[in-house]
XYZ file of N, CA and C in Angstrom:
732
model
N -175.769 108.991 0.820
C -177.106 109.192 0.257
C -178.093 108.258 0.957
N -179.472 108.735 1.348
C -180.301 107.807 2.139
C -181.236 107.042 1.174
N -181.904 106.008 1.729
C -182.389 105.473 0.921
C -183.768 105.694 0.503
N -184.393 106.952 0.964
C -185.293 107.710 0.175
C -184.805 108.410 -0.734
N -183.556 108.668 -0.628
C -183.271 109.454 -1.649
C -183.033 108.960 -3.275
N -182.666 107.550 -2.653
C -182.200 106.496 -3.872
C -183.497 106.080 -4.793
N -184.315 105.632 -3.663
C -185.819 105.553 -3.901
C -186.542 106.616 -5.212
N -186.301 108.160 -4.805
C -186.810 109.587 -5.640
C -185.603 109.428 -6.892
N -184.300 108.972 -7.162
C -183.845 108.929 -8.104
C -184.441 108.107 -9.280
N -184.597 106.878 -8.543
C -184.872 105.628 -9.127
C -186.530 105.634 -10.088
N -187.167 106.516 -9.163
C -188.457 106.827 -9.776
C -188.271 108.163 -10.644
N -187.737 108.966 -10.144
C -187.281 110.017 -11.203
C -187.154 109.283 -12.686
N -185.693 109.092 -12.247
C -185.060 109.003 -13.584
C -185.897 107.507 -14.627
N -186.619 106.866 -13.851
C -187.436 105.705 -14.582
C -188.822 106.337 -15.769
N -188.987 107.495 -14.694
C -190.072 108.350 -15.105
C -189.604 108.671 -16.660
N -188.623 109.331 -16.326
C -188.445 110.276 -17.449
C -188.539 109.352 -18.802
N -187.384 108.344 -18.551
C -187.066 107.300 -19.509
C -188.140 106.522 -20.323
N -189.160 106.275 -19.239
C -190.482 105.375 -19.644
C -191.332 106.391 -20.969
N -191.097 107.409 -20.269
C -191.951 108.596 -20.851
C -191.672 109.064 -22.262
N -190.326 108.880 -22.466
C -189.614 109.221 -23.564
C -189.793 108.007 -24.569
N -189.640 106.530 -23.911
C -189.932 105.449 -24.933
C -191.493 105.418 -25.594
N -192.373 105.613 -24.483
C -193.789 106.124 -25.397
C -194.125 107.074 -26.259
N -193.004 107.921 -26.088
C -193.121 109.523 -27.082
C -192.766 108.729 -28.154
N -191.474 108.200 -28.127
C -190.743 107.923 -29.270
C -190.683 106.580 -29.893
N -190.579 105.956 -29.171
C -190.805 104.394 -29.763
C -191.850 104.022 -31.188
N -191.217 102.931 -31.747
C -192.253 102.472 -32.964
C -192.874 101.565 -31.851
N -194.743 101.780 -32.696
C -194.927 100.552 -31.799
C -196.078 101.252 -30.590
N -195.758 102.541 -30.374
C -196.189 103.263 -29.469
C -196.265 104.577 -29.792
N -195.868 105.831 -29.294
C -197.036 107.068 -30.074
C -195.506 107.523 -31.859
N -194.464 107.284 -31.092
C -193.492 107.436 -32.386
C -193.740 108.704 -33.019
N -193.814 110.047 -32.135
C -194.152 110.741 -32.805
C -192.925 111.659 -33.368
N -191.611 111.007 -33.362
C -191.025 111.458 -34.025
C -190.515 111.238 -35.618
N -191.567 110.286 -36.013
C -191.681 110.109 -37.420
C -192.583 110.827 -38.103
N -193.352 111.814 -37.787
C -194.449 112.432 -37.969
C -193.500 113.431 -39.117
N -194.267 113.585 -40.447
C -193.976 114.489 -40.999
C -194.804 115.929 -40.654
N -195.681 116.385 -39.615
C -195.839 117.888 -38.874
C -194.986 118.326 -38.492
N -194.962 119.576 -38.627
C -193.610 120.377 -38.328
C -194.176 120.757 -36.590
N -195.788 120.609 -36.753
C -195.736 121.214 -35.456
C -195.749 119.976 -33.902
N -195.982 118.474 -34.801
C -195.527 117.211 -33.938
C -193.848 117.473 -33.728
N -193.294 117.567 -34.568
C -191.942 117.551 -34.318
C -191.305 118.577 -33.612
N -192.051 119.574 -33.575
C -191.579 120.870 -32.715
C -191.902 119.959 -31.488
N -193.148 119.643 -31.446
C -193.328 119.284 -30.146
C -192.390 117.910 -29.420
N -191.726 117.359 -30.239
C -190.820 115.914 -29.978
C -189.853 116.727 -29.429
N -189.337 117.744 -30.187
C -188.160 118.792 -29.557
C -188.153 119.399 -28.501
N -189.578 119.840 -27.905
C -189.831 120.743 -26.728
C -189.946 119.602 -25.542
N -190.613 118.119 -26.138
C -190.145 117.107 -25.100
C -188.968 116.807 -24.358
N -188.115 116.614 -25.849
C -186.567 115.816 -25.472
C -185.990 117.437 -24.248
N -185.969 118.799 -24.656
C -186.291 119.747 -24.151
C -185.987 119.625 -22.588
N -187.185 119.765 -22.377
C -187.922 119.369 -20.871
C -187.132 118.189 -20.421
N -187.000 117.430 -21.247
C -186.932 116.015 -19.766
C -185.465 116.121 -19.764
N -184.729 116.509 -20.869
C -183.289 117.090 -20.175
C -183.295 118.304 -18.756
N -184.542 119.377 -18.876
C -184.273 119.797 -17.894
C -184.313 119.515 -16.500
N -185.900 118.455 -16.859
C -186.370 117.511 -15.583
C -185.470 116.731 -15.216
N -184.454 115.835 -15.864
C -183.637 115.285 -15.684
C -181.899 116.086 -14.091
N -181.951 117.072 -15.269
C -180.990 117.791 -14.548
C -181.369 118.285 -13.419
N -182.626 118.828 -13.109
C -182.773 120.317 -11.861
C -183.297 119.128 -10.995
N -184.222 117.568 -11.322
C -184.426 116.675 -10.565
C -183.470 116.176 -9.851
N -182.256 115.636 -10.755
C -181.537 114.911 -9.607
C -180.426 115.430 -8.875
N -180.326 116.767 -9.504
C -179.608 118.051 -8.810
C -180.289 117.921 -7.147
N -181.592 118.523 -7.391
C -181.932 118.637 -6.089
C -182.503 117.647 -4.820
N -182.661 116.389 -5.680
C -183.005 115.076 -4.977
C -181.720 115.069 -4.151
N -180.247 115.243 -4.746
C -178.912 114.873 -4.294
C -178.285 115.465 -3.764
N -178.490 116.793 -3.990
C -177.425 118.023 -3.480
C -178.402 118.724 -2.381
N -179.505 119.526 -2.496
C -180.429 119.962 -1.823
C -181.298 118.685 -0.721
N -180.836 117.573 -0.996
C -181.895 116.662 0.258
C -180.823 116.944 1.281
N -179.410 116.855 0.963
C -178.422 116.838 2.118
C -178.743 118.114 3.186
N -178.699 119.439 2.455
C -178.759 120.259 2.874
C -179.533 120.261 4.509
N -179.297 120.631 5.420
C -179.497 121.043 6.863
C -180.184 122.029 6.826
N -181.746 122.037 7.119
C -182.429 123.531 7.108
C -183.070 123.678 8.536
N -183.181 124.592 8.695
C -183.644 125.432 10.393
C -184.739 126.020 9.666
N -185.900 125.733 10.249
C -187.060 126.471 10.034
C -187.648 127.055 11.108
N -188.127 128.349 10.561
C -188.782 129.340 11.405
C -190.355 129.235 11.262
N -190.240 129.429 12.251
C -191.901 129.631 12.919
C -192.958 130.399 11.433
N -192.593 131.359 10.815
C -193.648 131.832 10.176
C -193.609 131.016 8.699
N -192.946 130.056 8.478
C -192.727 129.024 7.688
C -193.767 128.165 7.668
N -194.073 127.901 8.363
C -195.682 127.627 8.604
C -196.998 127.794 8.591
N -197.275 128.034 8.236
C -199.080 128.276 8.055
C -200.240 127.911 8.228
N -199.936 126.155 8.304
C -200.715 125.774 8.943
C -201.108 124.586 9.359
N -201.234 123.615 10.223
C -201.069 122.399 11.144
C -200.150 121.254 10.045
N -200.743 121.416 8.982
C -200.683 120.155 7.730
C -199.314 120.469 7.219
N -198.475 121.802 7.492
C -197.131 122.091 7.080
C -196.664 121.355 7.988
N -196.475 121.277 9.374
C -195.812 120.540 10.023
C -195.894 118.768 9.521
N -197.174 118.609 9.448
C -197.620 116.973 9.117
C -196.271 117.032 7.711
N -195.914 117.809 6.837
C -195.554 117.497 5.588
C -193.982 117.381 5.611
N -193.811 118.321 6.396
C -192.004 118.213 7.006
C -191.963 116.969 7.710
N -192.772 116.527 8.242
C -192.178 115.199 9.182
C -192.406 114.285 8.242
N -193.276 114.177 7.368
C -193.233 113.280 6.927
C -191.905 112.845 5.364
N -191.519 114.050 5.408
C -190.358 114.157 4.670
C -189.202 113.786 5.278
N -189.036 113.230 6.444
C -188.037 113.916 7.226
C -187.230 112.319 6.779
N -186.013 112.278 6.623
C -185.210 111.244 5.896
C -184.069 110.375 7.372
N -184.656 111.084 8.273
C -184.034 110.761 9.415
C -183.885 109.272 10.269
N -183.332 107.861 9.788
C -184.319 106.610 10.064
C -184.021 106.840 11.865
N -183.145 107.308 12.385
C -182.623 107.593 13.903
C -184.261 107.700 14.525
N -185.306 108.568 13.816
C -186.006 109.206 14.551
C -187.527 108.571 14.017
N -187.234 107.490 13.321
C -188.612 107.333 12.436
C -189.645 106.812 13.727
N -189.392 105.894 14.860
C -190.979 106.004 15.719
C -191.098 107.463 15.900
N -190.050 108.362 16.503
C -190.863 110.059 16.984
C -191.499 110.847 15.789
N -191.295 110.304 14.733
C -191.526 111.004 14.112
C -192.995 110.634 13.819
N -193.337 109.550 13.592
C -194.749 109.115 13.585
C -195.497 109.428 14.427
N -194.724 108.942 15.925
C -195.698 109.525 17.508
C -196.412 110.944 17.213
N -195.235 111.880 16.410
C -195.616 113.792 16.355
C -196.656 113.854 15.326
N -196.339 113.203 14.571
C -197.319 113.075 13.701
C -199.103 112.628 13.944
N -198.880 111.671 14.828
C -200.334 110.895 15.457
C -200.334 112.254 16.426
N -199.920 112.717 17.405
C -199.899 113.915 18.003
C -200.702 115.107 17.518
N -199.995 115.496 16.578
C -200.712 116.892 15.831
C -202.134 116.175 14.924
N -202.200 115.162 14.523
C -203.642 114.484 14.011
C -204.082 115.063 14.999
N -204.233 114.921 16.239
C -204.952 114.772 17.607
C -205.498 116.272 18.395
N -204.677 116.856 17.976
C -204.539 118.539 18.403
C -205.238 118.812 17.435
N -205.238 118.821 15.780
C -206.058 119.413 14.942
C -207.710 118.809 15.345
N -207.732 117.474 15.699
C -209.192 117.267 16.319
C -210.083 117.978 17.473
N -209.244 118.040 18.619
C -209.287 118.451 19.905
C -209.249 119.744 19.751
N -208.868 120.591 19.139
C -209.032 121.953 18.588
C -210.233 121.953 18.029
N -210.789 121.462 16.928
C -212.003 121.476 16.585
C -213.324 121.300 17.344
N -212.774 120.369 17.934
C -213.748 119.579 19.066
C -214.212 121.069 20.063
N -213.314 121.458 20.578
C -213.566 122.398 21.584
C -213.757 123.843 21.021
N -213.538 123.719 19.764
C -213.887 125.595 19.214
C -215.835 125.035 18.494
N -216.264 123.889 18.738
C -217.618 123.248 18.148
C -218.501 123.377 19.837
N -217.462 122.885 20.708
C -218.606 122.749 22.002
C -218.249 124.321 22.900
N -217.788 125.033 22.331
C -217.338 126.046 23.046
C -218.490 127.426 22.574
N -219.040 127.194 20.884
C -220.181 128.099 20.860
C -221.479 127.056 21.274
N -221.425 125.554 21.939
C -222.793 125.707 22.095
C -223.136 125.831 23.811
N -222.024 126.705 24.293
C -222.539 127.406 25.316
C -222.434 128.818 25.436
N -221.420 129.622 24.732
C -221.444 130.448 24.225
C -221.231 131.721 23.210
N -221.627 132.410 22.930
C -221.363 133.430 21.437
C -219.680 134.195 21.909
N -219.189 133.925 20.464
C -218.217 134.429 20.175
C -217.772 135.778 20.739
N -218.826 136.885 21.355
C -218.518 138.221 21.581
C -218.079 138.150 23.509
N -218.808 137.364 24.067
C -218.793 137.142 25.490
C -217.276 136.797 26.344
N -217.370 137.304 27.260
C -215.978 137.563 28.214
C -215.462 136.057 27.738
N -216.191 134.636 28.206
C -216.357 133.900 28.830
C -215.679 132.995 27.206
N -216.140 133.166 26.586
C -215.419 132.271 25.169
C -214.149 132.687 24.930
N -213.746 134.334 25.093
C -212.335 134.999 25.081
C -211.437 134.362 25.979
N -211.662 134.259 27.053
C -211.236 133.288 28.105
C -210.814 132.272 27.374
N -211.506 131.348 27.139
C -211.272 130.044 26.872
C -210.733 129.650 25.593
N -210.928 130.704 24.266
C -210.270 130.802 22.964
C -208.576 131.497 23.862
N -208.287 132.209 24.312
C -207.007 132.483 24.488
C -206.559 131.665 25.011
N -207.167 130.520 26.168
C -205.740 129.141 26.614
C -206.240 128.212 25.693
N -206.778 128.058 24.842
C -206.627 127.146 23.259
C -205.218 127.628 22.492
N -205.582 129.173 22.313
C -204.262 129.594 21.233
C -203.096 129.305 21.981
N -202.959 129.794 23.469
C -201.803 129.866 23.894
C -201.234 128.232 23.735
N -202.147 127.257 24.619
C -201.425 125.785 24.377
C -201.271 125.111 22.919
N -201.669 125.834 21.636
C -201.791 125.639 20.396
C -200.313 126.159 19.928
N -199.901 127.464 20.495
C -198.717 128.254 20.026
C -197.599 127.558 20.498
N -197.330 126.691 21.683
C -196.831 126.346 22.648
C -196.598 124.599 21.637
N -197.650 123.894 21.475
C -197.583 122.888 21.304
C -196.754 122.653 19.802
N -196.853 123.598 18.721
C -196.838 123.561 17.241
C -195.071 124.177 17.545
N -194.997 125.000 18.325
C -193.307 125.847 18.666
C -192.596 124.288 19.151
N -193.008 123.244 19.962
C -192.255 122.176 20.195
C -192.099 121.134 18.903
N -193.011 121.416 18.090
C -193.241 120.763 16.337
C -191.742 120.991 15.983
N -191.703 122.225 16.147
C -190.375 122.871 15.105
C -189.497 122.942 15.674
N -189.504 122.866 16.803
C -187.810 122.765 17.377
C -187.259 121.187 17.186
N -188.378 120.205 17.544
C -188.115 119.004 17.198
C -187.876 118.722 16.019
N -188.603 119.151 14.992
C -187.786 119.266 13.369
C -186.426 120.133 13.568
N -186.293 121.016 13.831
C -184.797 121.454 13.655
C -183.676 120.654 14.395
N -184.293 120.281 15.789
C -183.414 119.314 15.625
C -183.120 117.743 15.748
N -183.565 117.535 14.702
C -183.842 116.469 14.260
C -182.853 116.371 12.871
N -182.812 117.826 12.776
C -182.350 118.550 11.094
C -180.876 118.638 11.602
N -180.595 118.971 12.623
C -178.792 119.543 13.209
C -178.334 117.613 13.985
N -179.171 116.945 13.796
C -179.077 115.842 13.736
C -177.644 115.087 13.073
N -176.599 114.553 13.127
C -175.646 113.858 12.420
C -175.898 112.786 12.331
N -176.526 111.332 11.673
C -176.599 110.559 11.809
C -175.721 109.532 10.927
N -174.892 109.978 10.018
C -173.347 109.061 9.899
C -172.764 109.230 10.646
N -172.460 109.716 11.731
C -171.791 110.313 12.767
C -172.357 109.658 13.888
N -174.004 109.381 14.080
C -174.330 108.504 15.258
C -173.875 107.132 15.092
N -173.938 106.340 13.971
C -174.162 105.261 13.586
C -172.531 105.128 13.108
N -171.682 105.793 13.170
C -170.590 105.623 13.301
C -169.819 105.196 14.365
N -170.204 106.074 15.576
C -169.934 106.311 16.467
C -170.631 104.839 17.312
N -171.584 104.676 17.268
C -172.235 103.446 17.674
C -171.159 102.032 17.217
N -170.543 101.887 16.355
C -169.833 101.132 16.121
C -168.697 101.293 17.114
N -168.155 102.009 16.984
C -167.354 102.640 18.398
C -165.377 102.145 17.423
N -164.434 102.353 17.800
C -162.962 102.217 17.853
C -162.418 102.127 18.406
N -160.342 101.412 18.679
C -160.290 101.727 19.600
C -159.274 102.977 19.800
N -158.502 103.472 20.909
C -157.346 104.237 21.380
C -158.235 105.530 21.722
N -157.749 106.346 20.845
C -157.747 107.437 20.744
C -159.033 108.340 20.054
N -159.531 107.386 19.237
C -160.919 107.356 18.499
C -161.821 107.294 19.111
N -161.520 106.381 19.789
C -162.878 105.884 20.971
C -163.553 107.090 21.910
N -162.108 107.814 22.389
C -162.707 109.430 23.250
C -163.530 109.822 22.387
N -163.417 110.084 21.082
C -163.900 110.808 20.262
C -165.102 110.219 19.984
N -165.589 109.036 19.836
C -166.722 108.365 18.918
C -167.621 108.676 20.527
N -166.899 108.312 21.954
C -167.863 108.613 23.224
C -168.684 110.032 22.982
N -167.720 110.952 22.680
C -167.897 112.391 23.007
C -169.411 112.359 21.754
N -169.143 112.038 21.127
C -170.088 112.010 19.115
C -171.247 111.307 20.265
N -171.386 110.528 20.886
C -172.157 109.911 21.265
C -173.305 110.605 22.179
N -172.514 110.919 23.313
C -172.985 111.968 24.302
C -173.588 112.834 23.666
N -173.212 113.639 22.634
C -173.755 115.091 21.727
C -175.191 114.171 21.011
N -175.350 113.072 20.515
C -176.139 112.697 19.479
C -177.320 111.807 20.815
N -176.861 111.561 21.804
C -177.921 111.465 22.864
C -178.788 112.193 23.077
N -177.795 113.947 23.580
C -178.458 114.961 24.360
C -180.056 115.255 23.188
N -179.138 114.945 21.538
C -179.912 115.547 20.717
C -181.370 114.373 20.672
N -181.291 113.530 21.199
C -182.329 112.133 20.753
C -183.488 112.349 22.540
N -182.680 112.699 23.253
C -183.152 113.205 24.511
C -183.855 114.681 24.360
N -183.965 115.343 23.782
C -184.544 116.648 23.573
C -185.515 116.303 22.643
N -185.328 115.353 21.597
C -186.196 115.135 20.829
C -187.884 114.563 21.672
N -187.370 113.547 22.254
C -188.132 112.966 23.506
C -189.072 113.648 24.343
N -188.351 114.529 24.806
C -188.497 115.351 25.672
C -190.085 116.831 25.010
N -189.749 116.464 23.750
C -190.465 118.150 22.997
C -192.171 116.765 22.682
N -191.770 115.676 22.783
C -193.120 114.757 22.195
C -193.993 114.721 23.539
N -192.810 114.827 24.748
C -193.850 114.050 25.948
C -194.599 116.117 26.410
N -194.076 116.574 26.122
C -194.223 117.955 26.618
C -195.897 118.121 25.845
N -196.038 117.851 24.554
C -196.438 118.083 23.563
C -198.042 116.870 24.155
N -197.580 115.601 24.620
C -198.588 114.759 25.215
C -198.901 115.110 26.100
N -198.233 116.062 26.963
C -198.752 116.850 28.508
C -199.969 117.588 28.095
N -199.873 118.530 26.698
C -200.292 119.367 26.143
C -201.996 119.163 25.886
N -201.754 118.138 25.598
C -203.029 117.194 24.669
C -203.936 116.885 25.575
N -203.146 116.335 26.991
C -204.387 115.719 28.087
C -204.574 117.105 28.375
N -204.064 118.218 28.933
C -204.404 118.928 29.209
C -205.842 119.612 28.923
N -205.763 119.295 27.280
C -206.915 120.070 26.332
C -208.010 118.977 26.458
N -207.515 117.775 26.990
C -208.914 116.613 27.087
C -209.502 117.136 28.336
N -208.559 117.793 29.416
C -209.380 118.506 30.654
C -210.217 119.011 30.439
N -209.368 120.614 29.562
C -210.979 121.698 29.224
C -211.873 121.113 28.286
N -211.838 120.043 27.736
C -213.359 119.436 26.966
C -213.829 118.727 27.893
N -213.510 118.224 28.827
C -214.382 117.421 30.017
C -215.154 118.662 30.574
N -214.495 119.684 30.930
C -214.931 120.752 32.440
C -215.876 121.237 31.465
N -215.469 121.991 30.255
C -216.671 122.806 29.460
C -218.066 122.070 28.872
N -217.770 120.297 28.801
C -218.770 120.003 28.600
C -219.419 119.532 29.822
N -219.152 119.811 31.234
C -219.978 120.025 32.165
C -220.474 121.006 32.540
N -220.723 121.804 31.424
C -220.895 123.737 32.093
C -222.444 123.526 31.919
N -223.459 123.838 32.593
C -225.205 124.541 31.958
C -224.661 125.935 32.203
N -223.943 126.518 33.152
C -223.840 128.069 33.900
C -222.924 128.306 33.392
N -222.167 129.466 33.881
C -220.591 130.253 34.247
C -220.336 131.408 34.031
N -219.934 131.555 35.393
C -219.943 133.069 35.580
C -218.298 133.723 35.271
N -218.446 134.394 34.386
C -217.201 134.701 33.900
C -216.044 135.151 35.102
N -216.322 135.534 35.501
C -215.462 136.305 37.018
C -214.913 134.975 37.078
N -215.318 133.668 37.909
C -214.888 132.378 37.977
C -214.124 131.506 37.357
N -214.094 132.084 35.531
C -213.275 131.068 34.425
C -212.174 130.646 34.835
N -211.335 131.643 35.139
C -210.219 131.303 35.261
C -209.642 130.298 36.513
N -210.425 129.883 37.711
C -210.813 128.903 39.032
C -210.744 127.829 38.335
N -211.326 127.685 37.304
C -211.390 126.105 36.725
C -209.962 125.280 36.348
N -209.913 124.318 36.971
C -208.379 123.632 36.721
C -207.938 123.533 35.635
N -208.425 123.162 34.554
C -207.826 123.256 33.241
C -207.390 124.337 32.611
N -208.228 125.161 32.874
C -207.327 126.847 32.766
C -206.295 127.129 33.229
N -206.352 126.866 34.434
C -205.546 126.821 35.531
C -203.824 125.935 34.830
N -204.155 124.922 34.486
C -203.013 124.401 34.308
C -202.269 124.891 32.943
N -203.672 125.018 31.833
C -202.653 125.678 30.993
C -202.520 126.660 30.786
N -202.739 127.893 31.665
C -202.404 129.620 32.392
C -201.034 129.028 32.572
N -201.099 128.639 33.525
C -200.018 127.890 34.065
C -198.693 127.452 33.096
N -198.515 127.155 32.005
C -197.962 126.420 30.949
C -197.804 127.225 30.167
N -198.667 128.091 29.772
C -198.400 129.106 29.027
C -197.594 130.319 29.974
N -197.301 130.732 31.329
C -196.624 131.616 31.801
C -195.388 130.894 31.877
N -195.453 129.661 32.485
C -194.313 128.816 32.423
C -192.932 129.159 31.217
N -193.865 128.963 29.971
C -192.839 128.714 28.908
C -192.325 130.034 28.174
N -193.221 130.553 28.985
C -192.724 132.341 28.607
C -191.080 132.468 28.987
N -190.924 131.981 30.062
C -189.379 132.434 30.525
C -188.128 131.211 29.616
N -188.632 130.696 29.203
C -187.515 129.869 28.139
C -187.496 130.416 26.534
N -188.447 130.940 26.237
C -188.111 131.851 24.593
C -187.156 132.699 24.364
């Protein structure tokens, strides 16, 4: 059991308890001395409840935190779902990446804004020339949020009694084994790595097209696509087409 998890028990089950001594206690609301039938219904529909809160709480704090989930893409909805999974994420193996992704997508939800704000004050939404430039937003947006979730999943297929086991290391015959645990829980800490710096490629990229577009007075649509920042993330977006 991790020690967030111990943490959500500890406040759970304090909750409930505290809650119940103010219901009931002399001294405090005691409303189970109340001769109303309809206070005392209600003392009953308390005790009630916090047996259930009790049960389905630490059921799923304990049994369901373990659980290993793979999430799909339409699981999402929208930038702040990702912010909410990571920040759930019980993983201590991964707690700087997990912050870095986190300061990351802060940064993309800005820089997205930033450039869908300076992008009508050169031009209207209907023109070749904004279509252009709204489609390599979405594409490096689709691209950047798809490396979100693979890095949560695996982050999620993650073993980490198994790393930290293995890190201790044994000897004979164990030892092949705790190497091999090792190698596997690398590749997985190396991919993790790997989906943040991809994701920071992503970001300067989008600081390009807010430099180039906020040097535009002109532009002739025929030309958009000449401009390097397009260019690179055209580029990035055909790129990552052949790995899906």
């Amino acid at each position: 059991m991790s020690q967030k998890q111990i943490i959500k028990l500890v406040f759970l089950n304090l909750g409930i308890v505290l809650f119940n001594i103010v219901v009931f206690s002399e001294g405090m609301l005691n409303l189970w001395e109340s001769e109303s039938l309809i206070v005392r219904a209600l003392c009953i529909t308390i005790v009630v409840v916090s047996l259930l809160v009790f049960c389905y709480g630490n059921y799923r704090i304990i049994f369901k935190g373990n659980k290993t989930q793979i999430y799909r893409k339409e699981e999402f909805a929208k930038p702040e779902d990702y912010l909410d999974v990571l920040k759930d994420s019980e993983k201590r193996t991964f707690e700087d990446e997990t912050d870095h992704m986190e300061k990351c997508i802060e940064k993309m939800m800005k820089k997205t804004e930033v450039l869908n704000v300076i992008l009508l004050q050169y031009f209207t939404e209907g023109e070749m020339a904004y279509q252009q430039f709204q489609n390599a937003i979405r594409g490096a947006s689709e691209i950047f949020y798809d490396n979100v979730k693979k890095m949560i999943n695996r982050m999620n297929l993650f073993d980490e009694e198994d790393y930290r086991s293995a890190l201790r290391g044994t000897s004979g015959k164990a030892s092949e084994s705790a190497a091999r645990i090792l190698e596997i829980c690398k590749e997985h800490i190396a991919y993790v790595h790997s989906t943040i710096d991809m994701n920071e490629d992503i970001l300067l990229k989008l600081d390009g097209l807010i430099l180039e577009i906020s040097k535009l007075d002109d532009i002739d649509s025929g030309t958009l696509e000449e401009l390097p920042a397009i260019q690179e993330i055209n580029s990035l977006i055909e790129h990552t087409k052949y790995y899906k």
